[in-house]
């Protein structure tokens, strides 16, 4: 598999180059492949905002509210352009990629503990809310991954971050893409308080129209599609859906440089202008 190099202006600052130049990144049989992937993602730029100013004005005049998209890219909402209207907690998830035995790109996923009070038993990416001591989103994602599944941050090379997503609880979630530079060195040790299982899935699955279903939902008169991916590995079945599915659809689209083979149909959600109230 080869990855095309985007012909766009560089997005990242010199520290990104320093990360890519580390000796550990060039080690292993997958180094050349991930180097090409890193070069591609180095030129990634989020899509431009497609918001209709008049639509926001009408909504605000009618109900004192404005619109955002929950569980979808923040860059297509007004949140990015008007941050003074929006206050939310920040979180990051790690999209940790490695090369599988069949030569495919795979992503590490977790099944949340059945004992958790929220989203118990659901599939998610390693990650969580930012702490004051975190230097950046990559720090948040790798710290949480170590706490949840025992993934040593030194085994992960951060390549880039995607535009933030908004969860249904208005949590700003930043997807962080990294590569596992030594697959054999990673021995999953799930934290039983948070994680029941650690597994991996092919990244390309999330842009294929296979083992996928969708349900039409409605929120305040706006219809959207909720995607479900049915996946089986080692005689265990997992259902990947919601925000996690949305993030992986976007990540796969960016990495493979092609849109999904199905309609995404993003929703539009209304919420109060002052979220902290």
Tab-separated table of N, CA and C in Angstrom, residues 23 27 67 71 90 94 116-117 121-122 151 154 168 192 203 207 245-246 262-263:
chain	number	residue	atom	x	y	z
A	23	UNK	N	15.540	8.829	16.467
A	23	UNK	CA	16.068	7.569	15.947
A	23	UNK	C	15.083	6.427	16.100
A	27	UNK	N	13.369	2.939	13.380
A	27	UNK	CA	13.638	1.540	13.687
A	27	UNK	C	12.461	0.670	13.291
A	67	UNK	N	-25.766	27.106	16.830
A	67	UNK	CA	-25.727	25.724	16.383
A	67	UNK	C	-24.297	25.207	16.338
A	71	UNK	N	-20.397	15.378	17.996
A	71	UNK	CA	-19.855	14.124	17.517
A	71	UNK	C	-19.256	14.237	16.129
A	90	UNK	N	-11.764	20.112	27.756
A	90	UNK	CA	-11.022	19.556	26.638
A	90	UNK	C	-10.581	18.136	26.964
A	94	UNK	N	-6.316	8.861	21.639
A	94	UNK	CA	-5.158	8.426	20.866
A	94	UNK	C	-5.567	7.448	19.779
A	116	UNK	N	-18.320	0.667	34.799
A	116	UNK	CA	-18.343	2.131	34.735
A	116	UNK	C	-19.787	2.625	34.736
A	117	UNK	N	-19.987	3.809	35.291
A	117	UNK	CA	-21.345	4.363	35.401
A	117	UNK	C	-21.845	4.929	34.082
A	121	UNK	N	-19.151	-0.877	28.856
A	121	UNK	CA	-19.147	-1.917	27.842
A	121	UNK	C	-19.029	-1.432	26.410
A	122	UNK	N	-18.917	-0.124	26.212
A	122	UNK	CA	-18.820	0.412	24.854
A	122	UNK	C	-17.371	0.444	24.379
A	151	UNK	N	0.115	1.459	27.887
A	151	UNK	CA	0.922	1.797	26.713
A	151	UNK	C	1.947	2.863	27.088
A	154	UNK	N	6.665	6.336	25.462
A	154	UNK	CA	7.902	6.312	24.676
A	154	UNK	C	7.793	5.404	23.456
A	168	UNK	N	-21.760	14.660	22.557
A	168	UNK	CA	-23.127	15.088	22.837
A	168	UNK	C	-23.224	15.829	24.157
A	192	UNK	N	-8.388	-2.612	35.172
A	192	UNK	CA	-9.705	-3.245	35.316
A	192	UNK	C	-10.810	-2.287	35.739
A	203	UNK	N	-7.894	0.082	10.151
A	203	UNK	CA	-8.356	1.461	10.024
A	203	UNK	C	-9.225	1.647	8.788
A	207	UNK	N	-13.949	3.369	6.362
A	207	UNK	CA	-14.396	4.075	5.164
A	207	UNK	C	-14.974	3.104	4.139
A	245	UNK	N	-16.829	6.019	16.336
A	245	UNK	CA	-16.956	5.718	14.910
A	245	UNK	C	-16.747	6.968	14.071
A	246	UNK	N	-17.311	8.085	14.514
A	246	UNK	CA	-17.161	9.336	13.772
A	246	UNK	C	-15.713	9.772	13.660
A	262	UNK	N	-19.877	5.702	1.881
A	262	UNK	CA	-21.264	5.813	2.338
A	262	UNK	C	-21.530	7.256	2.746
A	263	UNK	N	-22.778	7.596	2.856
A	263	UNK	CA	-23.175	8.938	3.254
A	263	UNK	C	-23.020	9.104	4.753
